[in-house]
mmCIF file of C-alpha atoms and ligand atoms in Angstrom:
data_model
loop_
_atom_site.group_PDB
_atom_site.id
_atom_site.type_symbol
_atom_site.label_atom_id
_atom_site.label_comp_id
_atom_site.label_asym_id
_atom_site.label_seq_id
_atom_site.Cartn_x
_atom_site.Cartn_y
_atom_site.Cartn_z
ATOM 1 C CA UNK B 22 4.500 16.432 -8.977
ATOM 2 C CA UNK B 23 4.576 20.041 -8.374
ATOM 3 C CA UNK B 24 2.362 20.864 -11.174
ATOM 4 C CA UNK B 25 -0.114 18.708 -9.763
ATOM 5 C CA UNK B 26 -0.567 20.733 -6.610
ATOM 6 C CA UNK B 27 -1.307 24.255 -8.633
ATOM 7 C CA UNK B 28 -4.785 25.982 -8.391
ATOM 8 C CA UNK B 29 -6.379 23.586 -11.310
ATOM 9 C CA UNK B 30 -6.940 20.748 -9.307
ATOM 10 C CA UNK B 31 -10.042 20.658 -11.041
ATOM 11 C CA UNK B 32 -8.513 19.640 -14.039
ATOM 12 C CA UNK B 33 -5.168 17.919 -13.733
ATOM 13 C CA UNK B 34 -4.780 17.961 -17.300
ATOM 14 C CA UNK B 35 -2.777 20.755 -18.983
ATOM 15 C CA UNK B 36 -3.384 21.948 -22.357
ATOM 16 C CA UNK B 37 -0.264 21.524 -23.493
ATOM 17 C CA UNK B 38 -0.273 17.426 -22.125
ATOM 18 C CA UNK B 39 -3.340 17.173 -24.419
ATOM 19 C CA UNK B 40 -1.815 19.132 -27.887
ATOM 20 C CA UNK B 41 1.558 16.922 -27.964
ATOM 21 C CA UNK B 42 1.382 15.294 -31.221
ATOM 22 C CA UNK B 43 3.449 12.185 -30.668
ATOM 23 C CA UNK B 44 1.660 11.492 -27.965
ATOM 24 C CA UNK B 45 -1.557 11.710 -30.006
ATOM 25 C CA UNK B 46 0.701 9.203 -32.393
ATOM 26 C CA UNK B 47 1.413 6.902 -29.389
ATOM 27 C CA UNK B 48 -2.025 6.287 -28.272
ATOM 28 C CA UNK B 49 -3.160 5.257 -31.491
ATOM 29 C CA UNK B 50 -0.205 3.014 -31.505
ATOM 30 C CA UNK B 51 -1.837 1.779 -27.675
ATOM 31 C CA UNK B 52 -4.943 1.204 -29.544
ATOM 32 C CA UNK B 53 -3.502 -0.819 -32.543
ATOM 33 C CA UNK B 54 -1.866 -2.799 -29.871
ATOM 34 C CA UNK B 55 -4.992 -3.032 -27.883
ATOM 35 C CA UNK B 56 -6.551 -4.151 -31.334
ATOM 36 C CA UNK B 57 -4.169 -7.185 -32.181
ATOM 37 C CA UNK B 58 -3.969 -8.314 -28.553
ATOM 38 C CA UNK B 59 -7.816 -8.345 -28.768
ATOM 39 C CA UNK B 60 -7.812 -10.570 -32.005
ATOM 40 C CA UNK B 61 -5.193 -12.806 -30.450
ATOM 41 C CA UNK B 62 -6.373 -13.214 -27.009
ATOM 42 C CA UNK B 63 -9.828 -11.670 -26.719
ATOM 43 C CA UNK B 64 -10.550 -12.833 -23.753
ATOM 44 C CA UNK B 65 -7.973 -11.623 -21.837
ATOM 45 C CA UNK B 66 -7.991 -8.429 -23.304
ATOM 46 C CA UNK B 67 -11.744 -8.356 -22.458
ATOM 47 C CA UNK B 68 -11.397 -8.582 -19.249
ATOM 48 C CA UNK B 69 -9.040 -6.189 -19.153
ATOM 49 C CA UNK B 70 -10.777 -3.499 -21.347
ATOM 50 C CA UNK B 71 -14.472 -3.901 -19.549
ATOM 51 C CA UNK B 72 -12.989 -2.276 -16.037
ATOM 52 C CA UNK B 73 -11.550 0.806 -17.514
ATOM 53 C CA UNK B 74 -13.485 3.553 -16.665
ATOM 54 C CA UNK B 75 -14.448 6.042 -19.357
ATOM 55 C CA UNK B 76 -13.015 9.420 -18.958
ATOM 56 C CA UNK B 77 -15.937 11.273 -19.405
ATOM 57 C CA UNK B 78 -17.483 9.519 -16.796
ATOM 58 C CA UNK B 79 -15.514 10.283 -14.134
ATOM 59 C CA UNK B 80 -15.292 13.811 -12.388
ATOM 60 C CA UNK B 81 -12.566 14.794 -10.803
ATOM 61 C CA UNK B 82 -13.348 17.183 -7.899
ATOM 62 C CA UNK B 83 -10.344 18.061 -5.836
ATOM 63 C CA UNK B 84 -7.309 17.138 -4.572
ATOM 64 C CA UNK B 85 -6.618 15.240 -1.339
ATOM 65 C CA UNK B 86 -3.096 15.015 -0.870
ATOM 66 C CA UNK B 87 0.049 14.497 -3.264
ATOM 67 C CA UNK B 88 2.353 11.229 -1.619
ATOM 68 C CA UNK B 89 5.376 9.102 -2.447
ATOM 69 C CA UNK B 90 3.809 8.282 -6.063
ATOM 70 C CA UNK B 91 1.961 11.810 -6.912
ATOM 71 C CA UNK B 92 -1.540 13.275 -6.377
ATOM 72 C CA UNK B 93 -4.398 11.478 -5.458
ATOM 73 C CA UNK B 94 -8.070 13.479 -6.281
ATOM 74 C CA UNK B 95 -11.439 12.778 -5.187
ATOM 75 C CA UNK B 96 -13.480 12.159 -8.094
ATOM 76 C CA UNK B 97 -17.068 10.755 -8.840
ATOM 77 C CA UNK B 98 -17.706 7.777 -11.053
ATOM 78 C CA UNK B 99 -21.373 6.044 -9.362
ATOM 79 C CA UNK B 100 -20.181 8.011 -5.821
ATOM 80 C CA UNK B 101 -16.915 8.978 -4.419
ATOM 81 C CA UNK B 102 -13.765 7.866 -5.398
ATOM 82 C CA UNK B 103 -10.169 8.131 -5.175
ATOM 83 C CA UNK B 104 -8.305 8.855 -8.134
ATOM 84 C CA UNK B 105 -4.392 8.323 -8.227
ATOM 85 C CA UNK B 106 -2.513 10.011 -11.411
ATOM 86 C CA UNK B 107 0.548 7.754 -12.771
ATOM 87 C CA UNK B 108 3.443 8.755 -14.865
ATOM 88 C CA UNK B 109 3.665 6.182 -16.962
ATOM 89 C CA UNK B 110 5.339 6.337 -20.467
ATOM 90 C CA UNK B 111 2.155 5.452 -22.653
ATOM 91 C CA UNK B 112 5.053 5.116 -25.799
ATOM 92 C CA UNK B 113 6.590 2.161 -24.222
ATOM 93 C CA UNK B 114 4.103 -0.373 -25.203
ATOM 94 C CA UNK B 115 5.970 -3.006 -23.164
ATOM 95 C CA UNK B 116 5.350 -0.967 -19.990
ATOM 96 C CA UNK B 117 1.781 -0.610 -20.965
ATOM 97 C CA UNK B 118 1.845 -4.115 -21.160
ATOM 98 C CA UNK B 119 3.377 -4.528 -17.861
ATOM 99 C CA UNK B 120 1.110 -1.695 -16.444
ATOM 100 C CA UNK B 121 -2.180 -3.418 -17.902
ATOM 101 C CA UNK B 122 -0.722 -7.059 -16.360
ATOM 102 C CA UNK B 123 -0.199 -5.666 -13.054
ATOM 103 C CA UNK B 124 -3.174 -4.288 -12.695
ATOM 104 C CA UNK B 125 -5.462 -7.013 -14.331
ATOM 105 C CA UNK B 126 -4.163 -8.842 -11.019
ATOM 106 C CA UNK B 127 -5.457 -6.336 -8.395
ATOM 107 C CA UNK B 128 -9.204 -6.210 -10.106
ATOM 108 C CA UNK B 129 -9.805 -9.613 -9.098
ATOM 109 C CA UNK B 130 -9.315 -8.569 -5.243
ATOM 110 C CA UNK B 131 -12.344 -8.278 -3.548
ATOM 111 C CA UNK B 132 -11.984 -8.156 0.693
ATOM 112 C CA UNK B 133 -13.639 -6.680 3.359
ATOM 113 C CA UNK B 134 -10.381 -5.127 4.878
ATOM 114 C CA UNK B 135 -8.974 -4.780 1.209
ATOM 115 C CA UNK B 136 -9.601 -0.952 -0.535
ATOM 116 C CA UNK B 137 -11.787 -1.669 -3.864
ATOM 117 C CA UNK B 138 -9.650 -1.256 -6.874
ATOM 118 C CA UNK B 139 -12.019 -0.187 -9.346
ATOM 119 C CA UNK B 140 -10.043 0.391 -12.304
ATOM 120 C CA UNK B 141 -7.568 2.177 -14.775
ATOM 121 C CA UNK B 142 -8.637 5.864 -16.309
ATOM 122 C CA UNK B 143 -6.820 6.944 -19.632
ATOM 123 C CA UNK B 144 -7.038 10.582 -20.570
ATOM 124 C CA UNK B 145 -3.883 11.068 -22.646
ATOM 125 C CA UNK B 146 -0.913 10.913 -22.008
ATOM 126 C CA UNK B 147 -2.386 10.405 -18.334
ATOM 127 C CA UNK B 148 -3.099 7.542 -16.508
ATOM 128 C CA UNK B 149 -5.045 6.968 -12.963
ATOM 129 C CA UNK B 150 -5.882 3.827 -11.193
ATOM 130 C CA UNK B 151 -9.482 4.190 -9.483
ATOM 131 C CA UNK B 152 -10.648 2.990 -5.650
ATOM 132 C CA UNK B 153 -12.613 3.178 -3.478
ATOM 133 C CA UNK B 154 -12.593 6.593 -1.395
ATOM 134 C CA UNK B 155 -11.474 5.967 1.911
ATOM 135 C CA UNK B 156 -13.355 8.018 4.623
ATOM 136 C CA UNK B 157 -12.036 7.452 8.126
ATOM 137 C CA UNK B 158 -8.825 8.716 9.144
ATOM 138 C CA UNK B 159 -5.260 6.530 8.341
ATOM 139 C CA UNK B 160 -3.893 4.718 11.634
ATOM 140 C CA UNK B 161 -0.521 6.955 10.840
ATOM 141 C CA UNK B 162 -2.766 9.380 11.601
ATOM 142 C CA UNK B 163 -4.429 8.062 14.527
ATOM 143 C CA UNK B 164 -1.689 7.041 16.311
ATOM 144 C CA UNK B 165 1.037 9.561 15.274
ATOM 145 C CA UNK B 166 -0.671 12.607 15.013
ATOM 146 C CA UNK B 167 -3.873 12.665 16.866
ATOM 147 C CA UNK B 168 -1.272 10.721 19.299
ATOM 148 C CA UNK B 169 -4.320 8.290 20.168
ATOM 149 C CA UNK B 170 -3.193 4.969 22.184
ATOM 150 C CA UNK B 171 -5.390 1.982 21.391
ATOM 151 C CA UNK B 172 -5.887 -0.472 24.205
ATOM 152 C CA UNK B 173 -4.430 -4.506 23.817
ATOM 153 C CA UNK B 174 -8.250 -5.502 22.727
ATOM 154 C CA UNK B 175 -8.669 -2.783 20.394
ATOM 155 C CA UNK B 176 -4.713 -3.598 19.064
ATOM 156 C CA UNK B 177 -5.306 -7.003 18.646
ATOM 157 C CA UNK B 178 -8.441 -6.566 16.512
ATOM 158 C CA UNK B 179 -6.930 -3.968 14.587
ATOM 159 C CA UNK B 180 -3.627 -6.235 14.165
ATOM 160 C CA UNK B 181 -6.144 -9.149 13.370
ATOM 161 C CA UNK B 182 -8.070 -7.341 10.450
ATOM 162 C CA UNK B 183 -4.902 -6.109 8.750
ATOM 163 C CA UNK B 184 -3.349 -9.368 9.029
ATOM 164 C CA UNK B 185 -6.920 -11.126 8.021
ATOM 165 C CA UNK B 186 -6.428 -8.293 4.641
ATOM 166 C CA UNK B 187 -2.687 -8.971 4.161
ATOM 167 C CA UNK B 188 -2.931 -12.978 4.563
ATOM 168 C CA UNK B 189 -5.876 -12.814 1.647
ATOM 169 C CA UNK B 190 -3.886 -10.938 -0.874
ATOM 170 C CA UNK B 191 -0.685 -12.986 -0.187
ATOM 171 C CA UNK B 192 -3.004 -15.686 -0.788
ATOM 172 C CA UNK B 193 -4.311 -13.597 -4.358
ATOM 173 C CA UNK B 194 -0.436 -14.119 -5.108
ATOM 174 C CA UNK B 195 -0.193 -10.272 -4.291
ATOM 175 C CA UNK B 196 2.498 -8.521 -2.379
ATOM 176 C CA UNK B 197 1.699 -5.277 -0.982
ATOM 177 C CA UNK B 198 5.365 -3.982 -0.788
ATOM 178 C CA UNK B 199 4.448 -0.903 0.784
ATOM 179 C CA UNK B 200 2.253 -1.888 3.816
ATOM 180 C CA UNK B 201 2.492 1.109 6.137
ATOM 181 C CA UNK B 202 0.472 2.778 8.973
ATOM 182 C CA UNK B 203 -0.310 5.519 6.061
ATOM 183 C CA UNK B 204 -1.628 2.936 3.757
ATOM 184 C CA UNK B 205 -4.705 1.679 6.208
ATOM 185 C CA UNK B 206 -7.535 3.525 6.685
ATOM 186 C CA UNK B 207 -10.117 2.908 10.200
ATOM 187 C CA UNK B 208 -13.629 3.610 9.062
ATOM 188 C CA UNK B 209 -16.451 2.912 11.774
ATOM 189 C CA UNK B 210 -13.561 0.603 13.842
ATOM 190 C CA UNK B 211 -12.800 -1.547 10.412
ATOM 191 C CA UNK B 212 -9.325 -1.708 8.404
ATOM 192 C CA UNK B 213 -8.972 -0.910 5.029
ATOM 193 C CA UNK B 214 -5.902 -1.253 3.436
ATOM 194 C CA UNK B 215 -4.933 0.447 0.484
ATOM 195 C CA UNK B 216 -2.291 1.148 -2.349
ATOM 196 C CA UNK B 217 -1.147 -2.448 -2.138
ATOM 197 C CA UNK B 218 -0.665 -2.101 -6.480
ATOM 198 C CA UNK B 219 1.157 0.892 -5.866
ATOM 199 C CA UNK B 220 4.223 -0.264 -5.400
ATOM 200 C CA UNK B 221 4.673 -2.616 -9.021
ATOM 201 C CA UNK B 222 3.084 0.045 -11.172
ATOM 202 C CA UNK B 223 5.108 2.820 -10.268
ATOM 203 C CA UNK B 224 8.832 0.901 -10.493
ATOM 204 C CA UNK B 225 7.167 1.317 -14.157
ATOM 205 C CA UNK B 226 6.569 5.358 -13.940
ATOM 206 C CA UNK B 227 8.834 7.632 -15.616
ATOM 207 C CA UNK B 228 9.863 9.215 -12.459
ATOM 208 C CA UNK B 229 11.063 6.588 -10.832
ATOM 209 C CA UNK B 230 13.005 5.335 -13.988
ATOM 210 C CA UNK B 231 15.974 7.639 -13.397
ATOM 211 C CA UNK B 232 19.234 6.003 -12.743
ATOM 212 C CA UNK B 233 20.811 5.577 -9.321
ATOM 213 C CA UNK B 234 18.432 8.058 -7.844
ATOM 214 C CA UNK B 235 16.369 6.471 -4.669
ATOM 215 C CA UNK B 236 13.869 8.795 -3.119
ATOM 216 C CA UNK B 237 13.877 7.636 0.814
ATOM 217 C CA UNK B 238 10.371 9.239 2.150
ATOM 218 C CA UNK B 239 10.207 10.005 5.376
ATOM 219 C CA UNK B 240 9.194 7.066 7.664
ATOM 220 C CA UNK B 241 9.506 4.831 5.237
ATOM 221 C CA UNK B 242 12.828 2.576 6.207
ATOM 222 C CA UNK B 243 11.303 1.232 9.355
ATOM 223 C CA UNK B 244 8.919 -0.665 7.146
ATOM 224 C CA UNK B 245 11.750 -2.443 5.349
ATOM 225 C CA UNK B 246 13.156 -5.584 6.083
ATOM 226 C CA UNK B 247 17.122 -6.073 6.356
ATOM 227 C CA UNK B 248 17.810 -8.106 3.085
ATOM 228 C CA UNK B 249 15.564 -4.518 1.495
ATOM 229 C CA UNK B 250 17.180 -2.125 3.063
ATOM 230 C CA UNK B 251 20.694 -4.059 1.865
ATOM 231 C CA UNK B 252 19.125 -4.051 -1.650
ATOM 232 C CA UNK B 253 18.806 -0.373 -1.012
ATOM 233 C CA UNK B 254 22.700 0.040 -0.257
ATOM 234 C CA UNK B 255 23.806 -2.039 -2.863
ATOM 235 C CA UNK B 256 21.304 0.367 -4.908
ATOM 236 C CA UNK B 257 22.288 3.877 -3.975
ATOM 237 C CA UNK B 258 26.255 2.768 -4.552
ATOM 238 C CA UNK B 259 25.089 2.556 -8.400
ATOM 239 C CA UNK B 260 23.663 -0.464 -9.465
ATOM 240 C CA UNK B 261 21.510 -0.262 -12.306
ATOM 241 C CA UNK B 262 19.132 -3.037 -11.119
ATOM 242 C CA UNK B 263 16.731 -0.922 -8.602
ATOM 243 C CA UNK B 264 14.437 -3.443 -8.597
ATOM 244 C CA UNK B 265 14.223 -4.153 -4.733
ATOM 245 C CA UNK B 266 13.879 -7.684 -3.594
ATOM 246 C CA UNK B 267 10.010 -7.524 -2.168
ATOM 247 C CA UNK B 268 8.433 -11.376 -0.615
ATOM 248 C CA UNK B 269 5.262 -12.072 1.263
ATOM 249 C CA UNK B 270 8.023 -12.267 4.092
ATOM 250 C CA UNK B 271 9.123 -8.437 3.607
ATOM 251 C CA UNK B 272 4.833 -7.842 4.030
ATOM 252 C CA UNK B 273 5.507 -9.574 7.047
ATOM 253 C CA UNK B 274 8.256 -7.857 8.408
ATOM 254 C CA UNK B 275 6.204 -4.478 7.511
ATOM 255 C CA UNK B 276 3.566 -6.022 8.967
ATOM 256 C CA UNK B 277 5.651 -6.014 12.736
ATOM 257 C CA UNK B 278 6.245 -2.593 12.284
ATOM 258 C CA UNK B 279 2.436 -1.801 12.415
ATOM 259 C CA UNK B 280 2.138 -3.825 15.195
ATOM 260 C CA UNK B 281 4.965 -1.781 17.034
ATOM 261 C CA UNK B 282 3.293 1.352 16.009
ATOM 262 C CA UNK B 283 -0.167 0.118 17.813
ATOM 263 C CA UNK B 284 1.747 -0.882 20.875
ATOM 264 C CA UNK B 285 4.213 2.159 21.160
ATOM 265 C CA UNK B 286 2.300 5.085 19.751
ATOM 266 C CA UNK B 287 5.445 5.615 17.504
ATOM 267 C CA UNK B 288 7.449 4.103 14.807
ATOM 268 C CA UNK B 289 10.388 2.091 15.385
ATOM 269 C CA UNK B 290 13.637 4.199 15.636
ATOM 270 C CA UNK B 291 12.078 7.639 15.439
ATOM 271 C CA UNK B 292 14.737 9.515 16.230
ATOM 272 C CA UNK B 293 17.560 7.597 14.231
ATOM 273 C CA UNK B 294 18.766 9.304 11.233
ATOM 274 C CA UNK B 295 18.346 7.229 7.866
ATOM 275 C CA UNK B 296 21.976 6.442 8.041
ATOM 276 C CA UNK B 297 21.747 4.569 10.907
ATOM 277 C CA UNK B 298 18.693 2.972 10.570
ATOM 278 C CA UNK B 299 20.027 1.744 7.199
ATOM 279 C CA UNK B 300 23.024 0.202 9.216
ATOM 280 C CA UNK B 301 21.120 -0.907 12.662
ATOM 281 C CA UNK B 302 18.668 -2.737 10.286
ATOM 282 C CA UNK B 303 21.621 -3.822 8.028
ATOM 283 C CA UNK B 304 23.148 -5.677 10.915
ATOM 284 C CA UNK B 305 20.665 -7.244 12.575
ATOM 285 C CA UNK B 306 19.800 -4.490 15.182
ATOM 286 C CA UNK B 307 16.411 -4.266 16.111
ATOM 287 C CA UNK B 308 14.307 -1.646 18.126
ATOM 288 C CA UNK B 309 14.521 -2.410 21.864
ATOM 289 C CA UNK B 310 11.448 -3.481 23.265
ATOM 290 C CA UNK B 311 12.161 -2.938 26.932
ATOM 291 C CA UNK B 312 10.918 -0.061 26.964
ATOM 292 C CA UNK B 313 7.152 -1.407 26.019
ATOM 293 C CA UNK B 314 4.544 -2.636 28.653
ATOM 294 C CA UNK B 315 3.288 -5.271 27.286
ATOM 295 C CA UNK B 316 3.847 -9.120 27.952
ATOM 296 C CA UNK B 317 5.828 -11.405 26.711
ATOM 297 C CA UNK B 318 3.733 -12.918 24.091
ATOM 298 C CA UNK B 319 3.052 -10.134 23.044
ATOM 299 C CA UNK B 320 6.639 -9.137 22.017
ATOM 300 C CA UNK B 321 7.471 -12.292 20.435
ATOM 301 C CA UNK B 322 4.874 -11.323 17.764
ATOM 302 C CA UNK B 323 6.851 -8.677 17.070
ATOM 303 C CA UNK B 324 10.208 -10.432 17.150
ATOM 304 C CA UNK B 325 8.829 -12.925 14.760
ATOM 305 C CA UNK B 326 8.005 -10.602 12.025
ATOM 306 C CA UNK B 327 11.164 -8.561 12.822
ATOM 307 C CA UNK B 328 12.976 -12.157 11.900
ATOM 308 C CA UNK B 329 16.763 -11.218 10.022
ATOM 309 C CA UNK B 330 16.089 -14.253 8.238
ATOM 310 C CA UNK B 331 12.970 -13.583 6.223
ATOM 311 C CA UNK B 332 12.511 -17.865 5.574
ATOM 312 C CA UNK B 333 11.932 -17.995 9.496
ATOM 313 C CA UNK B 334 8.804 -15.268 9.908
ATOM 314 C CA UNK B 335 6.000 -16.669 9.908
ATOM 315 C CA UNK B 336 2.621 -16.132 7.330
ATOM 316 C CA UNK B 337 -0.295 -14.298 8.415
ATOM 317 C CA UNK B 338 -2.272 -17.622 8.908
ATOM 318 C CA UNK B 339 0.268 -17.940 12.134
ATOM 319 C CA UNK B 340 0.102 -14.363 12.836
ATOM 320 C CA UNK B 341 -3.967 -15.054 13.332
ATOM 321 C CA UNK B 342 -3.771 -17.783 15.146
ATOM 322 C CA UNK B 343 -1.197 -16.353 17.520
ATOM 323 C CA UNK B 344 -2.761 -12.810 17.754
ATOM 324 C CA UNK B 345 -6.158 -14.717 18.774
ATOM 325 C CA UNK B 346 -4.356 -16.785 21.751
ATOM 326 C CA UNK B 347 -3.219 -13.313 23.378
ATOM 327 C CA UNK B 348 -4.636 -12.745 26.838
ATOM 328 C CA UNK B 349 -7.541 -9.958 26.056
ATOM 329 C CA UNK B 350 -8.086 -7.297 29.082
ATOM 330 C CA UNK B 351 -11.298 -7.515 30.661
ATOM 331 C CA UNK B 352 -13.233 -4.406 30.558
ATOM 332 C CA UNK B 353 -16.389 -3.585 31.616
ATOM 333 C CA UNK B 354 -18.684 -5.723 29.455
ATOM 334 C CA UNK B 355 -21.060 -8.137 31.340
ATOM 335 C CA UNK B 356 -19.649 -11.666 30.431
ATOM 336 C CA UNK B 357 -19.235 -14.458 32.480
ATOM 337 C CA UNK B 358 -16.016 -16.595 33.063
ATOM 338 C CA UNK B 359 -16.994 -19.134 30.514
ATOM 339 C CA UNK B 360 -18.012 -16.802 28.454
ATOM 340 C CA UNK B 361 -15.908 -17.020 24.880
ATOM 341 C CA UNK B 362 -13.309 -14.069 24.208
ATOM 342 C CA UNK B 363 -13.913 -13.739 20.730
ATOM 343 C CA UNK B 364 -17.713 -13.172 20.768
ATOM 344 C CA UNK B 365 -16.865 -9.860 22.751
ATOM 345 C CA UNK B 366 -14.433 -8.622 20.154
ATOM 346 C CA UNK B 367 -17.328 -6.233 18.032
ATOM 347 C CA UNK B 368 -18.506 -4.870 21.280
ATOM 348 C CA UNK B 369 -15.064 -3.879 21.929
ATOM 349 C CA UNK B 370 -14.244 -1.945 19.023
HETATM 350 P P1 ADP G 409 0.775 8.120 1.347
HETATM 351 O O1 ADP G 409 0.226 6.715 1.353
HETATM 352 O O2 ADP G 409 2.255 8.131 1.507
HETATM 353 O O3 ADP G 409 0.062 9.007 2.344
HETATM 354 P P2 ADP G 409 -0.698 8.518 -1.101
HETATM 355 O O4 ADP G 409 -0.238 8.993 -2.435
HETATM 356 O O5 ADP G 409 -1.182 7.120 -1.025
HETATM 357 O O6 ADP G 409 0.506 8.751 -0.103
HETATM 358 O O7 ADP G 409 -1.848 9.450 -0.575
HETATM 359 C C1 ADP G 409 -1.891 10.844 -0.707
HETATM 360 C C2 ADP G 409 -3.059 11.346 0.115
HETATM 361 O O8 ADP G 409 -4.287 10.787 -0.383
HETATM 362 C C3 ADP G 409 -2.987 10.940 1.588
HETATM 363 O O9 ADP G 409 -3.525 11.998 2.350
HETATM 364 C C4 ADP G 409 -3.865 9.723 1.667
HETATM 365 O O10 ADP G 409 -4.389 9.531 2.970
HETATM 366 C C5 ADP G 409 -4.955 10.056 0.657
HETATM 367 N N1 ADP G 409 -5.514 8.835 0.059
HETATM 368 C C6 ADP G 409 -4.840 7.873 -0.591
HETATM 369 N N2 ADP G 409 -5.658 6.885 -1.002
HETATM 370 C C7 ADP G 409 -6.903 7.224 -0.588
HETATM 371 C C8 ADP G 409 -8.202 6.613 -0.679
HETATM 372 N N3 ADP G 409 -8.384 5.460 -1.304
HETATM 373 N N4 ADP G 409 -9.240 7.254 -0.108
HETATM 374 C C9 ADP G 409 -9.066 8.451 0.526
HETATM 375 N N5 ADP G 409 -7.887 9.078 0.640
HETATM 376 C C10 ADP G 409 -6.806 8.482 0.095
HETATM 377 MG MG1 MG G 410 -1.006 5.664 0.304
#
């Protein structure tokens, strides 16, 4: 990851990434593969080979930040875009196979409050998804450190789009697995969440293929619900099955979190160590809410998603429907009595 963040962000590619000759040898392998998956399934592999984006169409300008799963660039391919480099084993044609199924998935999602997943860019060895470039700021940053406090309105409509997002990519048979205040941008008062393939493509990256090692980010546990963050235990003691035990309902319970963070202006036990958050979580302890000024209603949203028991949180549909019935604060707008809640929303935000 380091080398990624060295002066030739221009160029992520090193010279000596491009000369290695088996890896010359494996990517004509990839492309005898691609050629008798064509001739036995062409139209699958059709649709898969008409989004990848040529490499010599794409410019790769600089870098905007390095995360969890490595450096993401701004590039140019027909605008701006957002480039995110993977460390995938090209050799390991069942994990290009995985890779190339996973991703075949998140082409087909197309949603207002959903980031555009372009595509896949292969410049061996490398590998980069494509999306849309996000422009606005992320609510992590918003809310953590610009330390701006939305008002009930504005959190509900927020809370709405993301849920409105998640509930449509549940519905795509997609789970995000790493929904986060990081992971959604506000541009012009609008949601857009991204890295929701993230996730499944990089339990396939080299990186993360290194036994009992678990990276724990910073932030990240307060995202995870208990039966993950017992996965995680059971994990770090030595188990050689990492996979963690993701569900639409683990969305969900990352889902609450969000809607703590728009309520609080912070993230659920901030000043618990992982340790104990592992154990609170564990057992069944959640963050105290009695601190928070907000009605009752409002809190059981949260204790919903928080759910121990992942079969009893609800699905975004619900969350809509119960986000939408919250009391909204008048403000200064000109409406009458009668006049209907939701047409005010845009106004609002
Ligand atoms: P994280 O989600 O943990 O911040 P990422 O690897 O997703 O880590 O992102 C690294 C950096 O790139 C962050 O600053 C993030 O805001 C930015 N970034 C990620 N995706 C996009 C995007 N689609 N558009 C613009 N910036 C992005
Ligand atoms: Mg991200």
């Amino acid at each position: 990851v380091d080398s990624h963040n060295s002066n030739d962000s221009h160029d992520p590619f090193t010279d000596s990434e491009r000369t290695l000759p088996e890896k010359v040898e494996c990517i004509d392998d990839v492309d005898m593969a691609d050629q008798v998956l064509h001739r036995k399934n062409s139209h699958k592999s059709n649709v898969l080979s008409e989004w990848d984006i040529p490499p010599d169409q794409l410019e790769i300008t600089e870098l905007i930040g390095t995360g969890r799963f490595g450096p993401v660039y701004k590039g140019r391919w027909h605008g701006d875009v957002a480039v995110k480099m993977l460390d995938i084993d090209m050799s390991d044609e069942e994990q290009l196979q995985a890779f190339k199924t996973e991703v075949s998935q998140f082409k087909k999602t197309r949603h207002d409050y959903v980031v555009l997943f372009m595509g896949t860019y292969l410049k061996p060895p490398k590998l980069a998804i494509v999306t849309s470039l996000c422009r606005g700021m992320t609510l992590y940053t918003r809310v953590h450190q610009r330390g701006e406090r939305f008002g009930m309105n504005k959190a509900i409509v927020l809370a709405t789009q993301v849920a409105q997002g998640m509930g449509y990519l549940h519905a795509k048979g997609i789970i995000h697995k790493d929904l986060k205040s990081k992971n959604i941008f506000l541009e012009n008062g609008k949601v857009v969440i991204t890295d929701f393939a993230l996730f499944s493509i990089m339990r396939l990256s080299r990186e993360n293929r290194r036994p009992n090692v678990m990276v724990i980010p910073d932030g990240w546990l307060c995202y995870l619900a208990p039966e993950l963050i017992t996965a995680l235990r059971v994990d770090s003691s030595g188990s050689s099955d990492r996979e963690l035990p993701f569900s639409t309902t683990s969305d969900i319970y990352s889902f609450g979190t969000i809607w703590y963070e728009l309520l609080a202006g912070c993230l659920p036990f901030h000043k618990e160590l992982a340790e104990s958050i592992i154990w609170r979580v564990g057992k069944g302890i959640k963050q105290p809410l009695t601190h928070l000024q907000a009605s009752k209603d409002v809190k059981d949203v949260l204790m919903m998603c928080w759910n121990y028991n992942p079969e009893k949180r609800p699905e975004f549909t619900d969350i809509i429907k119960t986000l939408n019935r919250l009391p909204k604060k008048r403000g200064g707008l000109h409406r009458s009595p009668s006049h209907p809640l939701h047409l005010s929303r845009s106004a609002e935000s």
